[in-house]
Amino acid sequence: MRLGFVFGEVGQGLRRNASMVISIVLVTLVSLTFVGTALLLQLQIGQMKSYWYERAQVAVYLCTDTSPSASCPQGEASIDVQKLVEQKLKSDLISPYIDRFYFEDHKQAYDNFQKQFKGNTIAKYVTPAQLNQTFWVKLKDPTQSPIITQSFTGVAGVEEVRDQRSYLDQIFAILNAASLASIGVAALMLFSATLLISTTIRLSALSRRRELGIMRLVGASNFYIQLPFILEGVVAATIGSILASAAVWAVVHFFVRGYLATVLPFTSFVGDNQAFMVAPVLIGAGIVLAAVASGVAIRRYLKI
Amino acid sequence: MIRIDNVTKHYNGAARAALESVTLEIEKGDFVFLVGASGSGKSSLMRLMLREDVPNSGSVYVLGENLKRLPNRRVPYFRRKVGMVFQDFRLLPNKTVAQNVAFSLEVIGKSQGFIQAAVPDVLELVGLAHKAGNLPGELSGGEQQRVALARAIVNKPAILLADEPTGNLDPATSEDIMRLIERINAAGTTVVMATHDRAIVDRLQKRVVVLSHGQIISDERETGYSFTPANQNTNEDDN
């Protein structure tokens, strides 16, 4: 095994096919950046889920005078309804699943609303009576919300039981769709990267067919003949994937951390650590992709 | 050393077989001329001996290997024991004489030390030590063929296959090349040479195998081209 010779051949091939090599670098850069973005979106979703699901509560909204009559025919929930719900939450049947709960009356709901929608015109028109009195229930295991939902839905005086996670699920669905779209673009780009690598390797083999003919004639092993071409593709793709890792890091560092995190201070965002986790995946994927693509290309080109 | 047993080779799309029921045995140290018209099957036979092709039927044994059964991954190791030269030299134009010879050793993984010792030796042997740093384009045809021979024998093969090695050379230069090939043969290397060159075949008086339309029509020892009994058959379509 003469590594010096192999690397000499690789260098020669890269120089001879400089423009094709640059296009491989760019295509792998773009495709792997999309892959990296998709991975980071998934990490972001996971991180937000664990943060918000942890805090998500189940709200048992009691009827008000302005509630739709279908669910609240009798209007404002009486104090009896309030007591009934409280008793049921404390019952042996339900209480083992509950971490803690508290009651929010019209006044507190109004104060919270005013705080939340400060400066918004809607705050001026809302009256305390329009806002539901609510039992906020924090479960030990947030996935067991159906226990509360089933127990209180349809109970007279209860307008609605709502798991906050259902709001979050919509956000996650949007993020998930973005992540899938990113994967889709990445798949297309990776496919074209594969074709580009095969074409480049074939061109490279064509431009060195004299050498290849002599190598076969004097009995160079297939491994020795193929290795420089495979390495050529791998070197180009590795450069592309390192650049893609840098691009992903830059997006996280400057856009997510530098901009989004300052605009949305109460959301937990992915950081440099996650970007560093994604980088080896991208580089590994780039190397494997290039090795397989150029290996297949050169095998088809060279018969014994 | 080489045994061709009832071999038939048919190329796809060709009207007739390139080789038909050919049987031939070549001993260690033999010098064999393959003669015959273009298309008579000389090159096809050499391709089989180098395992560039496998026969459709029959078997080819070279250096104890059944080439039809030799797995692909072992073909390169087999070829290291067989040297080959061609009419068109097949040198790398951007490498010097020494680099051309060294290349054939580098690609089979020989050590730098081995290469540094073997290349000057073999260039000395073919009489080109003083041209080691020249590019093939700066050499005459005869000198280029010497480089090709140096490359073919630098790894000390047991067999040298030569496909019309003097085809592009003038008679005087051809004589030089033949003297070199004779020396290689005298050192123990089995030589199989396809040629059209009557003068050479006549002068050397070696074993001559005459091929016509893919069949061996004569195989005699210590003879010349013109004295082969079948020469009438080959003359008409010779060029």
Short mmCIF file of N, CA and C in Angstrom, two decimals, chain A residues 57-62 71 85 89 132 134-137 139 144-155 157-164 166-167:
data_model
loop_
_atom_site.label_atom_id
_atom_site.label_comp_id
_atom_site.label_asym_id
_atom_site.label_seq_id
_atom_site.Cartn_x
_atom_site.Cartn_y
_atom_site.Cartn_z
N GLN A 57 -51.11 22.50 31.31
CA GLN A 57 -52.12 22.11 32.28
C GLN A 57 -53.41 21.82 31.55
N VAL A 58 -54.32 21.19 32.27
CA VAL A 58 -55.64 20.97 31.72
C VAL A 58 -56.57 22.00 32.37
N ALA A 59 -57.31 22.71 31.52
CA ALA A 59 -58.20 23.74 32.04
C ALA A 59 -59.64 23.23 32.03
N VAL A 60 -60.30 23.34 33.19
CA VAL A 60 -61.73 22.99 33.25
C VAL A 60 -62.47 24.33 33.34
N TYR A 61 -63.03 24.76 32.18
CA TYR A 61 -63.70 26.07 32.11
C TYR A 61 -65.13 25.93 32.60
N LEU A 62 -65.53 26.78 33.55
CA LEU A 62 -66.92 26.75 34.03
C LEU A 62 -67.75 27.72 33.19
N SER A 71 -73.75 24.21 25.36
CA SER A 71 -73.06 23.51 26.44
C SER A 71 -73.44 24.06 27.82
N VAL A 85 -67.01 20.19 41.18
CA VAL A 85 -65.78 19.95 40.42
C VAL A 85 -64.60 19.78 41.37
N LEU A 89 -62.22 16.54 41.81
CA LEU A 89 -60.77 16.57 41.62
C LEU A 89 -60.05 16.00 42.82
N ASN A 132 -64.16 32.98 31.79
CA ASN A 132 -64.53 31.78 32.55
C ASN A 132 -63.80 31.71 33.88
N THR A 134 -62.05 29.12 36.13
CA THR A 134 -61.35 27.96 35.61
C THR A 134 -60.62 27.19 36.71
N PHE A 135 -60.71 25.84 36.64
CA PHE A 135 -59.81 24.99 37.44
C PHE A 135 -58.61 24.65 36.58
N TRP A 136 -57.43 25.10 37.00
CA TRP A 136 -56.20 24.74 36.29
C TRP A 136 -55.62 23.50 36.95
N VAL A 137 -55.52 22.40 36.18
CA VAL A 137 -55.08 21.12 36.73
C VAL A 137 -53.74 20.75 36.14
N LEU A 139 -51.18 17.79 35.83
CA LEU A 139 -51.14 16.34 36.02
C LEU A 139 -49.72 15.88 36.33
N GLN A 144 -51.76 11.92 30.45
CA GLN A 144 -52.97 11.28 30.95
C GLN A 144 -54.16 12.24 31.02
N SER A 145 -54.08 13.33 30.23
CA SER A 145 -55.14 14.33 30.26
C SER A 145 -56.54 13.78 29.95
N PRO A 146 -56.67 12.70 29.15
CA PRO A 146 -58.04 12.20 28.88
C PRO A 146 -58.82 11.86 30.16
N ILE A 147 -58.11 11.51 31.25
CA ILE A 147 -58.82 11.21 32.50
C ILE A 147 -59.64 12.42 32.93
N ILE A 148 -59.04 13.61 32.87
CA ILE A 148 -59.75 14.82 33.27
C ILE A 148 -60.80 15.18 32.23
N THR A 149 -60.38 15.12 30.97
CA THR A 149 -61.30 15.50 29.89
C THR A 149 -62.58 14.67 29.97
N GLN A 150 -62.41 13.34 30.14
CA GLN A 150 -63.59 12.47 30.14
C GLN A 150 -64.43 12.66 31.40
N SER A 151 -63.77 12.94 32.50
CA SER A 151 -64.52 13.07 33.75
C SER A 151 -65.38 14.33 33.78
N PHE A 152 -64.92 15.39 33.10
CA PHE A 152 -65.63 16.67 33.28
C PHE A 152 -66.39 17.16 32.06
N THR A 153 -66.10 16.58 30.89
CA THR A 153 -66.84 17.00 29.71
C THR A 153 -68.29 16.55 29.87
N GLY A 154 -69.21 17.48 29.61
CA GLY A 154 -70.63 17.14 29.70
C GLY A 154 -71.22 17.32 31.08
N VAL A 155 -70.37 17.56 32.09
CA VAL A 155 -70.89 17.82 33.43
C VAL A 155 -71.63 19.17 33.39
N GLY A 157 -72.74 22.74 33.89
CA GLY A 157 -72.02 23.89 34.43
C GLY A 157 -70.58 23.97 33.97
N VAL A 158 -70.07 22.89 33.32
CA VAL A 158 -68.70 22.94 32.76
C VAL A 158 -68.82 23.24 31.27
N GLU A 159 -68.21 24.34 30.85
CA GLU A 159 -68.32 24.70 29.43
C GLU A 159 -67.42 23.83 28.56
N GLU A 160 -66.18 23.69 29.01
CA GLU A 160 -65.25 22.95 28.17
C GLU A 160 -64.07 22.49 29.01
N VAL A 161 -63.51 21.32 28.65
CA VAL A 161 -62.25 20.88 29.26
C VAL A 161 -61.21 20.89 28.15
N ARG A 162 -60.10 21.60 28.42
CA ARG A 162 -59.15 21.79 27.33
C ARG A 162 -57.74 21.46 27.83
N ASP A 163 -57.09 20.53 27.12
CA ASP A 163 -55.68 20.23 27.40
C ASP A 163 -54.85 21.25 26.65
N GLN A 164 -54.02 21.99 27.37
CA GLN A 164 -53.20 23.02 26.71
C GLN A 164 -52.28 22.44 25.66
N SER A 166 -53.01 20.61 23.36
CA SER A 166 -53.62 20.61 22.03
C SER A 166 -53.27 21.90 21.27
N TYR A 167 -53.07 23.01 22.00
CA TYR A 167 -52.60 24.23 21.32
C TYR A 167 -51.17 24.03 20.85
#
